[in-house]
PDB file of C-alpha atoms in Angstrom:
ATOM      1  CA  ASP A  17       0.000   0.000   0.000  1.00  0.00           C
ATOM      2  CA  ALA A  18       1.149   3.509  -0.749  1.00  0.00           C
ATOM      3  CA  MET A  19       2.108   5.260   2.426  1.00  0.00           C
ATOM      4  CA  VAL A  20       4.278   7.630   4.416  1.00  0.00           C
ATOM      5  CA  ILE A  21       6.942   5.938   6.520  1.00  0.00           C
ATOM      6  CA  GLN A  22       8.890   7.496   9.357  1.00  0.00           C
ATOM      7  CA  ASN A  23      11.954   6.050  10.984  1.00  0.00           C
ATOM      8  CA  PRO A  24      12.624   5.563  13.731  1.00  0.00           C
ATOM      9  CA  ARG A  25       9.315   5.668  15.618  1.00  0.00           C
ATOM     10  CA  TYR A  26      11.134   6.554  18.819  1.00  0.00           C
ATOM     11  CA  GLN A  27      14.415   8.413  19.048  1.00  0.00           C
ATOM     12  CA  VAL A  28      16.388   9.270  22.150  1.00  0.00           C
ATOM     13  CA  THR A  29      19.234  11.748  21.946  1.00  0.00           C
ATOM     14  CA  GLN A  30      21.369  13.720  24.342  1.00  0.00           C
ATOM     15  CA  PHE A  31      21.238  17.415  24.859  1.00  0.00           C
ATOM     16  CA  GLY A  32      23.249  19.058  22.078  1.00  0.00           C
ATOM     17  CA  LYS A  33      23.852  15.857  20.110  1.00  0.00           C
ATOM     18  CA  PRO A  34      22.764  16.155  16.460  1.00  0.00           C
ATOM     19  CA  VAL A  35      19.928  13.911  15.384  1.00  0.00           C
ATOM     20  CA  THR A  36      18.333  13.099  12.029  1.00  0.00           C
ATOM     21  CA  LEU A  37      14.795  11.894  11.494  1.00  0.00           C
ATOM     22  CA  SER A  38      13.786  10.343   8.203  1.00  0.00           C
ATOM     23  CA  CYS A  39      10.638  10.169   6.147  1.00  0.00           C
ATOM     24  CA  SER A  40       9.907   8.272   2.968  1.00  0.00           C
ATOM     25  CA  GLN A  41       6.820   8.085   0.800  1.00  0.00           C
ATOM     26  CA  THR A  42       5.542   5.785  -1.907  1.00  0.00           C
ATOM     27  CA  LEU A  43       2.762   8.155  -2.979  1.00  0.00           C
ATOM     28  CA  ASN A  44       4.949  10.077  -5.437  1.00  0.00           C
ATOM     29  CA  HIS A  45       3.632  13.337  -4.005  1.00  0.00           C
ATOM     30  CA  ASN A  46       5.446  16.519  -4.859  1.00  0.00           C
ATOM     31  CA  VAL A  47       5.037  18.215  -1.485  1.00  0.00           C
ATOM     32  CA  MET A  48       6.528  16.987   1.782  1.00  0.00           C
ATOM     33  CA  TYR A  49       6.063  18.619   5.186  1.00  0.00           C
ATOM     34  CA  TRP A  50       7.584  18.449   8.628  1.00  0.00           C
ATOM     35  CA  TYR A  51       5.515  19.274  11.680  1.00  0.00           C
ATOM     36  CA  GLN A  52       6.425  19.439  15.332  1.00  0.00           C
ATOM     37  CA  GLN A  53       3.737  18.434  17.804  1.00  0.00           C
ATOM     38  CA  LYS A  54       4.192  18.848  21.532  1.00  0.00           C
ATOM     39  CA  SER A  55       1.988  17.205  24.094  1.00  0.00           C
ATOM     40  CA  SER A  56      -1.668  18.319  23.918  1.00  0.00           C
ATOM     41  CA  GLN A  57      -0.890  20.842  21.195  1.00  0.00           C
ATOM     42  CA  ALA A  58      -1.771  21.035  17.512  1.00  0.00           C
ATOM     43  CA  PRO A  59       0.851  20.130  14.909  1.00  0.00           C
ATOM     44  CA  LYS A  60       3.030  23.109  14.103  1.00  0.00           C
ATOM     45  CA  LEU A  61       4.428  23.395  10.590  1.00  0.00           C
ATOM     46  CA  LEU A  62       8.219  23.721  10.535  1.00  0.00           C
ATOM     47  CA  PHE A  63       8.861  23.750   6.788  1.00  0.00           C
ATOM     48  CA  HIS A  64       7.878  22.076   3.570  1.00  0.00           C
ATOM     49  CA  TYR A  65       9.251  21.210   0.172  1.00  0.00           C
ATOM     50  CA  TYR A  66       7.337  21.857  -3.012  1.00  0.00           C
ATOM     51  CA  ASP A  67       9.384  19.586  -5.253  1.00  0.00           C
ATOM     52  CA  LYS A  68      12.913  20.870  -4.599  1.00  0.00           C
ATOM     53  CA  ASP A  69      11.816  24.280  -3.403  1.00  0.00           C
ATOM     54  CA  PHE A  70      12.316  24.640   0.322  1.00  0.00           C
ATOM     55  CA  ASN A  71       9.826  26.773   2.279  1.00  0.00           C
ATOM     56  CA  ASN A  72      10.732  27.630   5.830  1.00  0.00           C
ATOM     57  CA  GLU A  73       8.183  28.941   8.311  1.00  0.00           C
ATOM     58  CA  ALA A  74       9.224  32.304   9.732  1.00  0.00           C
ATOM     59  CA  ASP A  75       9.301  31.094  13.323  1.00  0.00           C
ATOM     60  CA  THR A  76      11.168  27.823  12.740  1.00  0.00           C
ATOM     61  CA  PRO A  77      14.437  27.961  14.713  1.00  0.00           C
ATOM     62  CA  ASP A  78      17.715  27.765  12.777  1.00  0.00           C
ATOM     63  CA  ASN A  79      18.477  24.649  14.794  1.00  0.00           C
ATOM     64  CA  PHE A  80      16.097  22.783  12.478  1.00  0.00           C
ATOM     65  CA  GLN A  81      17.209  21.951   8.959  1.00  0.00           C
ATOM     66  CA  SER A  82      15.837  19.728   6.249  1.00  0.00           C
ATOM     67  CA  ARG A  83      17.025  17.882   3.186  1.00  0.00           C
ATOM     68  CA  ARG A  84      15.113  16.328   0.343  1.00  0.00           C
ATOM     69  CA  PRO A  85      17.530  14.372  -1.858  1.00  0.00           C
ATOM     70  CA  ASN A  86      14.769  12.989  -4.087  1.00  0.00           C
ATOM     71  CA  THR A  87      10.983  12.803  -4.407  1.00  0.00           C
ATOM     72  CA  SER A  88      10.664   9.888  -2.015  1.00  0.00           C
ATOM     73  CA  PHE A  89      12.822  10.937   0.916  1.00  0.00           C
ATOM     74  CA  CYS A  90      12.951  13.879   3.270  1.00  0.00           C
ATOM     75  CA  PHE A  91      15.088  14.346   6.388  1.00  0.00           C
ATOM     76  CA  LEU A  92      14.775  16.541   9.437  1.00  0.00           C
ATOM     77  CA  ASP A  93      18.085  17.476  11.061  1.00  0.00           C
ATOM     78  CA  ILE A  94      18.195  18.960  14.529  1.00  0.00           C
ATOM     79  CA  ARG A  95      21.687  20.334  14.916  1.00  0.00           C
ATOM     80  CA  SER A  96      21.798  20.834  18.674  1.00  0.00           C
ATOM     81  CA  PRO A  97      18.695  19.456  20.357  1.00  0.00           C
ATOM     82  CA  GLY A  98      17.530  21.163  23.504  1.00  0.00           C
ATOM     83  CA  LEU A  99      15.113  19.905  26.110  1.00  0.00           C
ATOM     84  CA  GLY A 100      12.412  22.028  24.494  1.00  0.00           C
ATOM     85  CA  ASP A 101      12.752  20.106  21.237  1.00  0.00           C
ATOM     86  CA  ALA A 102      11.328  16.949  22.754  1.00  0.00           C
ATOM     87  CA  ALA A 103       8.156  16.324  20.759  1.00  0.00           C
ATOM     88  CA  MET A 104       6.473  14.177  18.154  1.00  0.00           C
ATOM     89  CA  TYR A 105       7.734  14.983  14.664  1.00  0.00           C
ATOM     90  CA  LEU A 106       5.275  14.328  11.880  1.00  0.00           C
ATOM     91  CA  CYS A 107       6.026  14.007   8.200  1.00  0.00           C
ATOM     92  CA  ALA A 108       3.241  14.503   5.666  1.00  0.00           C
ATOM     93  CA  THR A 109       2.828  14.587   1.906  1.00  0.00           C
ATOM     94  CA  SER A 110       0.373  16.031  -0.546  1.00  0.00           C
ATOM     95  CA  THR A 111       0.086  16.788  -4.215  1.00  0.00           C
ATOM     96  CA  ILE A 112      -0.750  20.189  -5.576  1.00  0.00           C
ATOM     97  CA  ARG A 113      -3.163  20.435  -8.456  1.00  0.00           C
ATOM     98  CA  THR A 114      -3.697  23.460 -10.613  1.00  0.00           C
ATOM     99  CA  GLY A 115      -6.963  25.279 -10.992  1.00  0.00           C
ATOM    100  CA  TYR A 116      -9.656  25.899  -8.410  1.00  0.00           C
ATOM    101  CA  SER A 117     -10.297  22.323  -7.515  1.00  0.00           C
ATOM    102  CA  SER A 118     -10.608  21.036  -4.010  1.00  0.00           C
ATOM    103  CA  THR A 119      -7.621  21.212  -1.729  1.00  0.00           C
ATOM    104  CA  ASP A 120      -5.534  18.114  -1.717  1.00  0.00           C
ATOM    105  CA  THR A 121      -5.450  16.226   1.516  1.00  0.00           C
ATOM    106  CA  GLN A 122      -2.292  15.617   3.461  1.00  0.00           C
ATOM    107  CA  TYR A 123      -1.164  12.104   4.245  1.00  0.00           C
ATOM    108  CA  PHE A 124       0.660  11.811   7.519  1.00  0.00           C
ATOM    109  CA  GLY A 125       3.189   9.310   8.724  1.00  0.00           C
ATOM    110  CA  PRO A 126       2.976   7.761  12.195  1.00  0.00           C
ATOM    111  CA  GLY A 127       5.477  10.228  13.610  1.00  0.00           C
ATOM    112  CA  THR A 128       8.788   9.981  15.435  1.00  0.00           C
ATOM    113  CA  ARG A 129       8.741  10.709  19.141  1.00  0.00           C
ATOM    114  CA  LEU A 130      11.950  12.454  20.119  1.00  0.00           C
ATOM    115  CA  THR A 131      13.217  12.391  23.674  1.00  0.00           C
ATOM    116  CA  VAL A 132      16.095  14.659  24.692  1.00  0.00           C
ATOM    117  CA  LEU A 133      18.057  13.670  27.793  1.00  0.00           C
TER     118      LEU A 133
ATOM    119  CA  LEU B   2      -5.244  31.260   5.482  1.00  0.00           C
ATOM    120  CA  ALA B   3      -8.540  31.634   7.294  1.00  0.00           C
ATOM    121  CA  LYS B   4      -8.600  31.231  11.061  1.00  0.00           C
ATOM    122  CA  THR B   5     -10.884  28.650  12.614  1.00  0.00           C
ATOM    123  CA  THR B   6     -12.472  28.409  16.057  1.00  0.00           C
ATOM    124  CA  GLN B   7     -13.670  25.151  17.594  1.00  0.00           C
ATOM    125  CA  PRO B   8     -14.705  24.012  21.068  1.00  0.00           C
ATOM    126  CA  ILE B   9     -11.688  22.854  23.029  1.00  0.00           C
ATOM    127  CA  SER B  10     -13.328  19.650  24.203  1.00  0.00           C
ATOM    128  CA  MET B  11     -16.544  17.665  24.078  1.00  0.00           C
ATOM    129  CA  ASP B  12     -17.859  14.583  25.836  1.00  0.00           C
ATOM    130  CA  SER B  13     -20.463  12.202  24.495  1.00  0.00           C
ATOM    131  CA  TYR B  14     -21.677   8.658  24.981  1.00  0.00           C
ATOM    132  CA  GLU B  15     -21.433   5.592  22.833  1.00  0.00           C
ATOM    133  CA  GLY B  16     -24.217   5.325  20.278  1.00  0.00           C
ATOM    134  CA  GLN B  17     -24.919   9.061  20.228  1.00  0.00           C
ATOM    135  CA  GLU B  18     -24.564  11.385  17.270  1.00  0.00           C
ATOM    136  CA  VAL B  19     -21.859  13.976  17.825  1.00  0.00           C
ATOM    137  CA  ASN B  20     -21.781  17.358  16.122  1.00  0.00           C
ATOM    138  CA  ILE B  21     -18.669  19.527  16.257  1.00  0.00           C
ATOM    139  CA  THR B  22     -19.059  23.042  14.940  1.00  0.00           C
ATOM    140  CA  CYS B  23     -16.228  25.114  13.529  1.00  0.00           C
ATOM    141  CA  SER B  24     -16.379  28.858  12.991  1.00  0.00           C
ATOM    142  CA  HIS B  25     -14.486  30.404  10.062  1.00  0.00           C
ATOM    143  CA  ASN B  26     -15.851  33.906   9.636  1.00  0.00           C
ATOM    144  CA  ASN B  27     -13.220  35.082   7.151  1.00  0.00           C
ATOM    145  CA  ILE B  28     -13.389  32.119   4.805  1.00  0.00           C
ATOM    146  CA  ALA B  29     -12.478  33.080   1.250  1.00  0.00           C
ATOM    147  CA  THR B  30     -14.440  32.320  -1.900  1.00  0.00           C
ATOM    148  CA  ASN B  31     -12.070  29.588  -3.026  1.00  0.00           C
ATOM    149  CA  ASP B  32     -11.562  27.989   0.374  1.00  0.00           C
ATOM    150  CA  TYR B  33     -12.594  24.426   1.109  1.00  0.00           C
ATOM    151  CA  ILE B  34     -13.299  23.098   4.595  1.00  0.00           C
ATOM    152  CA  THR B  35     -11.416  20.011   5.667  1.00  0.00           C
ATOM    153  CA  TRP B  36     -11.553  17.955   8.846  1.00  0.00           C
ATOM    154  CA  TYR B  37      -8.808  15.741  10.212  1.00  0.00           C
ATOM    155  CA  GLN B  38      -8.882  13.210  13.045  1.00  0.00           C
ATOM    156  CA  GLN B  39      -5.908  12.422  15.249  1.00  0.00           C
ATOM    157  CA  PHE B  40      -5.592   9.529  17.651  1.00  0.00           C
ATOM    158  CA  PRO B  41      -2.957   9.612  20.404  1.00  0.00           C
ATOM    159  CA  SER B  42       0.561   8.885  19.146  1.00  0.00           C
ATOM    160  CA  GLN B  43      -0.540   8.869  15.499  1.00  0.00           C
ATOM    161  CA  GLY B  44      -0.473  11.361  12.668  1.00  0.00           C
ATOM    162  CA  PRO B  45      -3.671  13.192  11.695  1.00  0.00           C
ATOM    163  CA  ARG B  46      -5.948  11.437   9.236  1.00  0.00           C
ATOM    164  CA  PHE B  47      -8.234  13.047   6.658  1.00  0.00           C
ATOM    165  CA  ILE B  48     -11.932  12.590   7.438  1.00  0.00           C
ATOM    166  CA  ILE B  49     -13.967  14.744   5.077  1.00  0.00           C
ATOM    167  CA  GLN B  50     -13.868  17.844   2.921  1.00  0.00           C
ATOM    168  CA  GLY B  51     -16.558  20.111   1.514  1.00  0.00           C
ATOM    169  CA  TYR B  52     -17.263  23.447  -0.123  1.00  0.00           C
ATOM    170  CA  LYS B  53     -20.978  24.029   0.468  1.00  0.00           C
ATOM    171  CA  THR B  54     -24.228  22.355   1.565  1.00  0.00           C
ATOM    172  CA  LYS B  55     -23.707  18.771   2.673  1.00  0.00           C
ATOM    173  CA  VAL B  56     -21.083  16.126   2.096  1.00  0.00           C
ATOM    174  CA  THR B  57     -21.324  12.581   3.384  1.00  0.00           C
ATOM    175  CA  ASN B  58     -18.919   9.672   3.336  1.00  0.00           C
ATOM    176  CA  GLU B  59     -18.649   6.370   5.162  1.00  0.00           C
ATOM    177  CA  VAL B  60     -17.217   8.042   8.250  1.00  0.00           C
ATOM    178  CA  ALA B  61     -18.971  11.381   8.716  1.00  0.00           C
ATOM    179  CA  SER B  62     -21.138  14.134   7.312  1.00  0.00           C
ATOM    180  CA  LEU B  63     -20.194  17.761   6.866  1.00  0.00           C
ATOM    181  CA  PHE B  64     -22.858  20.458   6.929  1.00  0.00           C
ATOM    182  CA  ILE B  65     -22.023  23.887   5.544  1.00  0.00           C
ATOM    183  CA  PRO B  66     -24.613  26.707   5.603  1.00  0.00           C
ATOM    184  CA  ALA B  67     -25.069  29.060   2.687  1.00  0.00           C
ATOM    185  CA  ASP B  68     -22.866  31.809   4.160  1.00  0.00           C
ATOM    186  CA  ARG B  69     -20.052  29.263   4.756  1.00  0.00           C
ATOM    187  CA  LYS B  70     -18.958  31.063   7.910  1.00  0.00           C
ATOM    188  CA  SER B  71     -19.232  27.877   9.901  1.00  0.00           C
ATOM    189  CA  SER B  72     -19.376  24.147   9.361  1.00  0.00           C
ATOM    190  CA  THR B  73     -20.476  21.164  11.414  1.00  0.00           C
ATOM    191  CA  LEU B  74     -18.841  17.772  11.442  1.00  0.00           C
ATOM    192  CA  SER B  75     -21.374  15.083  12.299  1.00  0.00           C
ATOM    193  CA  LEU B  76     -20.286  11.662  13.539  1.00  0.00           C
ATOM    194  CA  PRO B  77     -23.182   9.191  13.607  1.00  0.00           C
ATOM    195  CA  ARG B  78     -23.452   6.680  16.435  1.00  0.00           C
ATOM    196  CA  VAL B  79     -20.021   7.178  17.953  1.00  0.00           C
ATOM    197  CA  SER B  80     -18.062   4.437  19.670  1.00  0.00           C
ATOM    198  CA  LEU B  81     -15.208   4.512  22.171  1.00  0.00           C
ATOM    199  CA  SER B  82     -12.770   4.328  19.258  1.00  0.00           C
ATOM    200  CA  ASP B  83     -13.923   7.742  18.055  1.00  0.00           C
ATOM    201  CA  THR B  84     -12.156   9.333  21.017  1.00  0.00           C
ATOM    202  CA  ALA B  85      -9.646  11.608  19.305  1.00  0.00           C
ATOM    203  CA  VAL B  86      -8.810  15.202  18.481  1.00  0.00           C
ATOM    204  CA  TYR B  87     -10.692  16.659  15.520  1.00  0.00           C
ATOM    205  CA  TYR B  88      -9.214  19.555  13.551  1.00  0.00           C
ATOM    206  CA  CYS B  89     -11.099  21.881  11.228  1.00  0.00           C
ATOM    207  CA  LEU B  90      -9.066  23.654   8.551  1.00  0.00           C
ATOM    208  CA  VAL B  91      -9.919  25.972   5.686  1.00  0.00           C
ATOM    209  CA  GLY B  92      -7.841  26.728   2.629  1.00  0.00           C
ATOM    210  CA  ASP B  93      -7.591  26.292  -1.107  1.00  0.00           C
ATOM    211  CA  ASN B  94      -5.197  24.674  -3.489  1.00  0.00           C
ATOM    212  CA  ARG B  95      -3.275  27.916  -3.945  1.00  0.00           C
ATOM    213  CA  ASP B  96      -1.911  27.316  -0.463  1.00  0.00           C
ATOM    214  CA  ASP B  97       0.687  24.578  -0.498  1.00  0.00           C
ATOM    215  CA  LYS B  98       0.465  24.317   3.281  1.00  0.00           C
ATOM    216  CA  ILE B  99      -2.189  24.022   5.956  1.00  0.00           C
ATOM    217  CA  ILE B 100      -2.166  25.427   9.452  1.00  0.00           C
ATOM    218  CA  PHE B 101      -3.763  23.454  12.254  1.00  0.00           C
ATOM    219  CA  GLY B 102      -5.921  25.224  14.824  1.00  0.00           C
ATOM    220  CA  LYS B 103      -6.283  23.999  18.383  1.00  0.00           C
ATOM    221  CA  GLY B 104      -8.741  21.226  17.522  1.00  0.00           C
ATOM    222  CA  THR B 105     -11.545  19.669  19.551  1.00  0.00           C
ATOM    223  CA  ARG B 106     -10.727  16.879  21.961  1.00  0.00           C
ATOM    224  CA  LEU B 107     -13.664  14.460  21.780  1.00  0.00           C
ATOM    225  CA  HIS B 108     -14.047  11.985  24.605  1.00  0.00           C
ATOM    226  CA  ILE B 109     -16.556   9.163  24.180  1.00  0.00           C
ATOM    227  CA  LEU B 110     -17.844   7.617  27.369  1.00  0.00           C
ATOM    228  CA  PRO B 111     -19.282   4.100  27.713  1.00  0.00           C
TER     229      PRO B 111
END
């Protein structure tokens, strides 16, 4: 089945130690997103790729970076994790159609729960 | 991107119909209304989308009045497994991103 896969599901890192989260998709969607979701809060968009074009949200800290080497894969790099970066990180995909048709839905992965010690 | 307002939480009982209303006073002409469901420790999942009047699928119905300034998600005969957070979003395909509001935490009681 076509899907969005995130690895690992659980990640533990130490304060200040770089960590990379990965996302892959078999949907062949041209847009990929990274969200951060803290406990009892709504998902917060960090950035997204429209094909190779990177779009950063204005309030995303510089500590968060992303790479998209090809259509299928997207990575979230946290350069120096702090205790406040402990959260669920969600990857999602969608496809953008032209014209005034309905909005395309986003397909989310299961998330990676990051713990910072 | 239009802002949405939903109740923070709701309780209901198994077998009841649940209606969650979302307010979106500044919805634009080309905006669609989309609802997502999120279970604990999972990513959000698309439930239903509509533009006007009524949309129904195997999971829910979406009622949208003529002025489109609000919408109501209707879940028929809920079960314990419908306990989740429900997010209402508005936007159109010119936006290549969506912004989640606070959502409604629905708790189904036995």
